[in-house]
Coordinates of C-alpha atoms in Angstrom, one line a residue:
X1 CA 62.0 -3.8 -185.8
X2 CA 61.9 -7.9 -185.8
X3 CA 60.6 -9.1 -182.9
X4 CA 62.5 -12.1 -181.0
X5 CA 59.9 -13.3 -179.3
X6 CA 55.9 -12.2 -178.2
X7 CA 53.7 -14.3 -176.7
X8 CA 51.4 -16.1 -179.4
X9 CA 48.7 -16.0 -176.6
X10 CA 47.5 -13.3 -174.3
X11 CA 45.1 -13.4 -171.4
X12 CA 41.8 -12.1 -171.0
X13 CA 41.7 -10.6 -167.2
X14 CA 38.0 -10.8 -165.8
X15 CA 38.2 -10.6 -161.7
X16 CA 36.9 -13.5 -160.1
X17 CA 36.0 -14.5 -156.3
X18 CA 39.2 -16.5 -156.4
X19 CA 41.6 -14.0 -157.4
X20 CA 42.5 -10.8 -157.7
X21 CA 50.9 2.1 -178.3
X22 CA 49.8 3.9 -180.7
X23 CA 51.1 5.9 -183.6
X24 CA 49.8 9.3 -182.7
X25 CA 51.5 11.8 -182.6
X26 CA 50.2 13.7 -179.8
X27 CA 47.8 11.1 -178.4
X28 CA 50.7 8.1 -176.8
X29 CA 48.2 6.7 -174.5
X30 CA 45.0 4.4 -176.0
X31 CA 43.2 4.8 -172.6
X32 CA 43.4 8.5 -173.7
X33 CA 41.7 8.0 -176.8
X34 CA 38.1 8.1 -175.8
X35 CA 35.8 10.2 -173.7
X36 CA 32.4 8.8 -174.8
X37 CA 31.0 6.3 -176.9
X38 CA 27.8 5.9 -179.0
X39 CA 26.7 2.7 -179.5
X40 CA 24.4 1.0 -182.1
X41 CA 22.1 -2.1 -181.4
X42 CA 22.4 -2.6 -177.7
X43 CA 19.4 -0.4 -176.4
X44 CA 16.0 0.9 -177.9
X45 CA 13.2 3.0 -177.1
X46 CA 10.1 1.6 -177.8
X47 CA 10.8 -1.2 -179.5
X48 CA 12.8 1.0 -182.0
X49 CA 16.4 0.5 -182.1
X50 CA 18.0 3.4 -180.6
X51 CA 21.8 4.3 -180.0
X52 CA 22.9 5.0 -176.7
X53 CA 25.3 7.1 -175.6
X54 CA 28.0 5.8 -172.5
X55 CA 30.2 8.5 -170.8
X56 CA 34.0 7.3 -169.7
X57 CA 34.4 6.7 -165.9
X58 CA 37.6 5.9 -163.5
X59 CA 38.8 2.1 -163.1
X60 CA 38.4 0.8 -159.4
X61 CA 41.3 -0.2 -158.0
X62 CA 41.9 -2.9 -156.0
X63 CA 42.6 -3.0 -151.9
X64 CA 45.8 -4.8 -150.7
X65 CA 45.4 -7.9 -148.9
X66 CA 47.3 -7.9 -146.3
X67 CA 47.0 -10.9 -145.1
X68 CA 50.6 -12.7 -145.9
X69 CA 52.4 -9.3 -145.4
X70 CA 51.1 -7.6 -142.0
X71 CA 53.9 -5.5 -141.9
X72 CA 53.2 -4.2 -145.3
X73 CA 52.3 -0.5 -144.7
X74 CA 49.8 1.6 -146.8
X75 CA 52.8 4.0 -147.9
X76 CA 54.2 1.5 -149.9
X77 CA 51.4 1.0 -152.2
X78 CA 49.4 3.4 -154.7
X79 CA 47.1 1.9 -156.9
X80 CA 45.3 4.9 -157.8
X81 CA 43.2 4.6 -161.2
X82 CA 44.6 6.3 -164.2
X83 CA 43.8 9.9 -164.5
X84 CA 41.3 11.0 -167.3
X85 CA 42.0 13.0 -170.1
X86 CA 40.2 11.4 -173.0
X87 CA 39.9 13.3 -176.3
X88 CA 37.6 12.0 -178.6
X89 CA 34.0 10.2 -179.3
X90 CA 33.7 6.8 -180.6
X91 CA 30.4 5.9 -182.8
X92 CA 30.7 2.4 -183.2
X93 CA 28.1 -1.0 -184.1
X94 CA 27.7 -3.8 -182.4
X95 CA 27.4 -7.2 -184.5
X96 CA 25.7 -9.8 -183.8
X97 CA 26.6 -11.9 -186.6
X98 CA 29.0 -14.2 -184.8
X99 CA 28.0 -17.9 -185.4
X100 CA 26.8 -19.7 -182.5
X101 CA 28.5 -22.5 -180.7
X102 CA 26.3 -25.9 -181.3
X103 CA 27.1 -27.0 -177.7
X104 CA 23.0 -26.9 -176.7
X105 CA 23.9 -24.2 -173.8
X106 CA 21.9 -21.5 -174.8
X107 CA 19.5 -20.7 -172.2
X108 CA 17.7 -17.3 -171.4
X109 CA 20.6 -15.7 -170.4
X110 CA 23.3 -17.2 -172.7
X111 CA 21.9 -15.8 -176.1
X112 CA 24.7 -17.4 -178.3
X113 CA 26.3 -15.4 -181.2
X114 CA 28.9 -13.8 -179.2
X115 CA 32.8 -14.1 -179.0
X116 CA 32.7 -14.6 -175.6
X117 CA 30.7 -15.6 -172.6
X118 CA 31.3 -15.5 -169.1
X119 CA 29.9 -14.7 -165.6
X120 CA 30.6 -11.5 -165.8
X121 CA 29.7 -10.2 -169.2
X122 CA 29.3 -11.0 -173.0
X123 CA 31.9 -9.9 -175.9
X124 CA 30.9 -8.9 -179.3
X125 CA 32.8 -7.8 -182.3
X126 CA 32.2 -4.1 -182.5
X127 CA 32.5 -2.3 -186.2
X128 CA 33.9 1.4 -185.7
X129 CA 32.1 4.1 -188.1
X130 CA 33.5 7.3 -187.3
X131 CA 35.7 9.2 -184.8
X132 CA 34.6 13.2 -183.7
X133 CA 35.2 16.0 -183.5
X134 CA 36.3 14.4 -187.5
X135 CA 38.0 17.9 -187.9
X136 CA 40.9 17.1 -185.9
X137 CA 43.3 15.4 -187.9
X138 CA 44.5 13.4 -185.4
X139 CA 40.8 11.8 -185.5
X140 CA 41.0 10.7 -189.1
X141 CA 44.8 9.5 -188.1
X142 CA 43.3 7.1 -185.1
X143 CA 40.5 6.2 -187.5
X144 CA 42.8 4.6 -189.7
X145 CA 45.1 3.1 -187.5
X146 CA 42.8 1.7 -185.1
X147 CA 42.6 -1.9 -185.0
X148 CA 39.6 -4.3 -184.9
X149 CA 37.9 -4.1 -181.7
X150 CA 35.7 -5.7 -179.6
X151 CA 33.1 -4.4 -176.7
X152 CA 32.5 -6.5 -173.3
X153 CA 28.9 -5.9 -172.2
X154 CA 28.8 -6.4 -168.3
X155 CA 25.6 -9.0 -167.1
X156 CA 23.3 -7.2 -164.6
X157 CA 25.0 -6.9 -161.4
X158 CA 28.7 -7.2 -163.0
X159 CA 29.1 -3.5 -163.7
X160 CA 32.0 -3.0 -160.5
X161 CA 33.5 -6.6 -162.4
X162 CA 34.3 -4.5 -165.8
X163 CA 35.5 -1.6 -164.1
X164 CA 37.9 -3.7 -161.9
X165 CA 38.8 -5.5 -164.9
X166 CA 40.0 -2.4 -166.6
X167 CA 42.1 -1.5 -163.5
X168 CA 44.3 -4.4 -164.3
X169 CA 44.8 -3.6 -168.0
X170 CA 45.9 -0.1 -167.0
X171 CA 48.5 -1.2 -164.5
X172 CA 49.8 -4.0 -166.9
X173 CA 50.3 -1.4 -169.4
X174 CA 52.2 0.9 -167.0
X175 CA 54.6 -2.6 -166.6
X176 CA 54.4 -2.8 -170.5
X177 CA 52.9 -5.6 -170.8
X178 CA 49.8 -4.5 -173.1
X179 CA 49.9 -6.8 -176.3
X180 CA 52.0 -8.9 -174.5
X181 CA 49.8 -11.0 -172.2
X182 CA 46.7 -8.2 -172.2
X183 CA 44.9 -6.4 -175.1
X184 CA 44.9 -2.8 -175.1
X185 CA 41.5 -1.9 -173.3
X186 CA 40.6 2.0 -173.8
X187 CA 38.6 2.1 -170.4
X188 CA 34.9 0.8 -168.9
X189 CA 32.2 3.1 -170.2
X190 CA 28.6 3.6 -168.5
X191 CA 25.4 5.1 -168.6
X192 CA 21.5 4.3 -166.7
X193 CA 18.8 3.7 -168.3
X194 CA 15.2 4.4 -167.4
X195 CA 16.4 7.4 -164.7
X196 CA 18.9 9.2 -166.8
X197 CA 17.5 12.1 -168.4
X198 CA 19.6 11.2 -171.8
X199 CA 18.2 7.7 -171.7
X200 CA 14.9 7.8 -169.9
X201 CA 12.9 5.1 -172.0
X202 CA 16.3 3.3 -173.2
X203 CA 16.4 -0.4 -172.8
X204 CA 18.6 -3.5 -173.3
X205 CA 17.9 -5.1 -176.1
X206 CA 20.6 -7.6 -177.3
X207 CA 19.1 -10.6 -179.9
X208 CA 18.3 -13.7 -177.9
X209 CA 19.9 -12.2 -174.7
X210 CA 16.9 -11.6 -172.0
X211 CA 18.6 -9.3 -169.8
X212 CA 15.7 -7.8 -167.5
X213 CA 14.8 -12.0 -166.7
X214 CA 18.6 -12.0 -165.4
X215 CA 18.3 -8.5 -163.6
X216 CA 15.4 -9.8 -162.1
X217 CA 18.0 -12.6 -160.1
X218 CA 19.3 -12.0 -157.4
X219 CA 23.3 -13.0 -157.6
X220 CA 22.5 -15.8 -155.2
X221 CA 19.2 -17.3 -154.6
X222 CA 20.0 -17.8 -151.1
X223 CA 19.8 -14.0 -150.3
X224 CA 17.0 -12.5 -152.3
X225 CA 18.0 -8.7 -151.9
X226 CA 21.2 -8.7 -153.2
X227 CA 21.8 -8.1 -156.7
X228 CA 25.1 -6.5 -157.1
X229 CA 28.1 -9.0 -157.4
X230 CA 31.2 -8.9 -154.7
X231 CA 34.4 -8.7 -155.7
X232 CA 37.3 -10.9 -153.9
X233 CA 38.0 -8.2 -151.4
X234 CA 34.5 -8.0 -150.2
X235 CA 31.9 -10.1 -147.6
X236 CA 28.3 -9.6 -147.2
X237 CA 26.8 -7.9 -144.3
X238 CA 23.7 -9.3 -143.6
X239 CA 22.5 -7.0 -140.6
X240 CA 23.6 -3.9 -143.3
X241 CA 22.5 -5.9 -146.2
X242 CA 25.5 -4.6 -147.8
X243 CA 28.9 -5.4 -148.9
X244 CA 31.9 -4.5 -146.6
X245 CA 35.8 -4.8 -146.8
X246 CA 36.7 -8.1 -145.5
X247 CA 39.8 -8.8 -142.8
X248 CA 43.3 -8.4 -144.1
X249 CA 42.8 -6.0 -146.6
X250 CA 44.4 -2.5 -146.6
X251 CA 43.7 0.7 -148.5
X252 CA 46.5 2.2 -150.2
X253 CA 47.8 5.4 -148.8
X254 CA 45.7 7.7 -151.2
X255 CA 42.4 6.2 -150.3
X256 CA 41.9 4.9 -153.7
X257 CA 39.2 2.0 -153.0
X258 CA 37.5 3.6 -150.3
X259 CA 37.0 7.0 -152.7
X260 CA 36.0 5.2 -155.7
X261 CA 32.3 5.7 -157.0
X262 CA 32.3 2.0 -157.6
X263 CA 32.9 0.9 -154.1
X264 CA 29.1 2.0 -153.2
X265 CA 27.6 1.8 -156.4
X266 CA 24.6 -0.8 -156.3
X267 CA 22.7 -2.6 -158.7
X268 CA 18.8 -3.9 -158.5
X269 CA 16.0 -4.5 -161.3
X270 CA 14.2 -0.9 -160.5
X271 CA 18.0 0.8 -161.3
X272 CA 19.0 -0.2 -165.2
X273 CA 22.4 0.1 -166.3
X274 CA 24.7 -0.7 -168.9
X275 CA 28.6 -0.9 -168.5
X276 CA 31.2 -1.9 -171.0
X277 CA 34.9 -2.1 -171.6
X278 CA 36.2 -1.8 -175.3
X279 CA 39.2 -3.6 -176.1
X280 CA 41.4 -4.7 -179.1
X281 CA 39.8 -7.7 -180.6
X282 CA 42.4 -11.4 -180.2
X283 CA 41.7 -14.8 -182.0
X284 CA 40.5 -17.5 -181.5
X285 CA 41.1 -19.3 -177.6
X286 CA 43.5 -22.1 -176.8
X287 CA 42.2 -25.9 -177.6
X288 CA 43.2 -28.7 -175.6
X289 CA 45.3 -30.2 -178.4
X290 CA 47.0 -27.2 -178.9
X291 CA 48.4 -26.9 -175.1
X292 CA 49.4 -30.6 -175.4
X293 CA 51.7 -30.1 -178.3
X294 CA 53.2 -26.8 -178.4
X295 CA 51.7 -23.5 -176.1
X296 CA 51.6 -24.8 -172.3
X297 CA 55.6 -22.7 -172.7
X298 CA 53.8 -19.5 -173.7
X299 CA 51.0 -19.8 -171.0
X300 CA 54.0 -20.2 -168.1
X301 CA 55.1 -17.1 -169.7
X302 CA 52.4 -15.0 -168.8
X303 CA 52.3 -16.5 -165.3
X304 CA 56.2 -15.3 -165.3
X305 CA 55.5 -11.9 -166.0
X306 CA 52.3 -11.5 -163.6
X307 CA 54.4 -12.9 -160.3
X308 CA 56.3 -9.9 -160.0
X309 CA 53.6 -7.8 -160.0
X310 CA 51.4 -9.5 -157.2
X311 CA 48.9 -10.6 -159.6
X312 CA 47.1 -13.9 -158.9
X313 CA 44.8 -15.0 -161.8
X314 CA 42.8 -18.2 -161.4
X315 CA 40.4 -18.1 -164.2
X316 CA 42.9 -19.2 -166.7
X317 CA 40.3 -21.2 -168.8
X318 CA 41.0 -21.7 -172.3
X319 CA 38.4 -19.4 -173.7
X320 CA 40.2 -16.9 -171.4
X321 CA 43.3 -17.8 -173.3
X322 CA 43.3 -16.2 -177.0
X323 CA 45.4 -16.0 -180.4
X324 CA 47.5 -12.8 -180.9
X325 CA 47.1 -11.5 -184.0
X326 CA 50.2 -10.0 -185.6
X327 CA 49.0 -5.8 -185.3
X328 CA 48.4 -6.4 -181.4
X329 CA 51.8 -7.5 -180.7
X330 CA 54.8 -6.3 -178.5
X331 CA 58.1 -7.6 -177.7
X332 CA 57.9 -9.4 -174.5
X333 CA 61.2 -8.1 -172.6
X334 CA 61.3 -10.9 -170.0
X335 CA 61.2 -14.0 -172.5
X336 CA 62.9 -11.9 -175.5
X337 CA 66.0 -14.5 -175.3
X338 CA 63.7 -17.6 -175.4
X339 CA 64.7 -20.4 -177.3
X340 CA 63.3 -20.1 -180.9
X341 CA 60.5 -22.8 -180.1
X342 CA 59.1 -20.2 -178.0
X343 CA 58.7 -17.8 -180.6
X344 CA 55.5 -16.7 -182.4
X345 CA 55.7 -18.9 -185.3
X346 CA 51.7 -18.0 -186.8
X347 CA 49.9 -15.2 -188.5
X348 CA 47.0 -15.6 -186.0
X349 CA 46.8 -15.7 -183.2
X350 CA 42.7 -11.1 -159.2
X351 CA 44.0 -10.3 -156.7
X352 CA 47.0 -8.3 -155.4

């Protein structure tokens, strides 16, 4: 089918304190696909490098604030995480190949040679070697059809981020918008190190990246105990030394944030672990130039199609602002009957 129109860019959706399919036959849902993944070149054991292996886990979903709406009752609202039912195991590589940015910012914990870099995590391109149980035909199937991917590696202290972050690429794709504004993500992925008996002498080792100086920080130097980041929804108790739900927010009416695992899950330097999301790999992000002349259209657009749903998202930086290349594409329903300058015209590419 020709595609009208798709949005030449799509968004990269990383919570911040400001804000809030597949041609398998039997498999229609990518955040089906996989149950575990095994990972080479992030960890090793004894200086050796080691794969590791992380096991899927639930999204957390979001509260409701509450705070524009108080008659906005908890029975309207279910924003329950996305069942799991995941089929197969992913052994995948990490590269590290990715030439470095000469802008002089590499510190000890910015290690350059990544896709991406942000507060919450680094992205790297991640090479896919084989897909089990490889007797199921449907395996070799996804093997070929997959696209290039790419994994997000959470910073210490960040690991609730990534699995809030794949909360809102599950309910976009529910609205249809994956590989219209977001990537297909197939779900955050987690294991401990050092206290798990799978991974008991496992560490994080990613070239030029010191992450056990930066698990050693506290999120803010100001309060030295805390070293688990708070999402929007969330203050700090300092007589619990913990965080709580602040005013005008609302469960919904399943309980979903209050039962999540992530809402009490903690991070400190004696308590190692590594969290990820995998995604479908974009292009390159947005330029200043390029917004002047011809994309600031295409970046209303995706502001368009989050209002509806409730969605605020104030990080819209350009290197959160990325190509689309042609196989991660869909037709954008909304903008469909654009005007032809809003078409796709290249072969590249929080809070509710």
């Amino acid at each position: 089918m020709f595609l009208k129109h798709t949005h030449r860019l799509q968004i990269q959706l990383q919570p911040s304190p400001t804000s809030t399919r597949s041609g398998m036959t039997s498999i229609q849902d990518h955040t089906q696909f996989f149950a575990r993944i095994h990972v080479h070149g992030l960890t090793s054991e004894h200086i050796e490098k080691k794969p590791i292996t992380l096991e899927r886990y639930i999204s957390f979903p979001p509260p409701v604030r509450s705070y524009s709406c108080p008659d906005l009752a908890v029975t309207d609202v279910d924003l329950s995480p996305r069942a799991l039912d995941p089929v197969f195991d992913l052994t995948a590589r990490v590269r590290f190949d990715v030439p470095k940015a000469n802008d002089g910012d590499e510190s000890k914990s910015n290690p350059g040679g990544f896709l991406g870099y942000g507060r919450s995590g680094l992205v790297f391109p991640l090479e896919v070697l084989s897909i089990f149980p490889s007797s199921d035909r449907r395996a070799a199937d996804l093997l070929a059809q997959l696209p290039p991917l790419c994994i997000k590696v959470a910073t210490p202290g960040y690991a609730r981020c990534l699995a809030r972050e794949a909360w809102f690429y599950e309910h976009l794709d529910t609205k249809g918008l994956t590989g219209v504004i977001t990537p297909r993500c197939y779900g955050v992925f987690h294991a401990a190190l050092g206290t798990s008996r799978y991974n008991p002498d496992f560490e994080v080792d990613i070239p030029g990246y010191r992450y056990y100086y930066v698990a050693k920080r506290p999120i803010w130097d100001h309060i030295q105990w805390h070293y688990t980041a708070p999402l929007w929804e969330e203050r700090i108790d300092s007589k619990k030394k913990s965080l709580v739900l602040a005013p005008y927010f609302v469960d919904d009416h399943k309980g979903s944030y209050k039962s999540s695992p992530w809402r009490l899950f903690s991070q400190s330097p004696k308590i190692t672990t590594l969290t990820v999301l995998v995604m479908d790999l974009l292009g390159e992000p947005m330029t200043v130039k390029e917004f002047e002349e011809e994309w600031d259209g295409d970046v209303q657009n995706m502001y368009d199609d989050l209002a509806p749903l409730f969605i605020m998202h104030r990080d819209a930086r350009f290197p959160n602002l990325l190509r689309v290349p042609p196989h991660a594409q869909r037709q954008c329903e909304t903008h469909m009957n654009d005007p032809p300058s809003a078409a796709f015209s290249g072969p590249r590419n929080e809070g509710l």
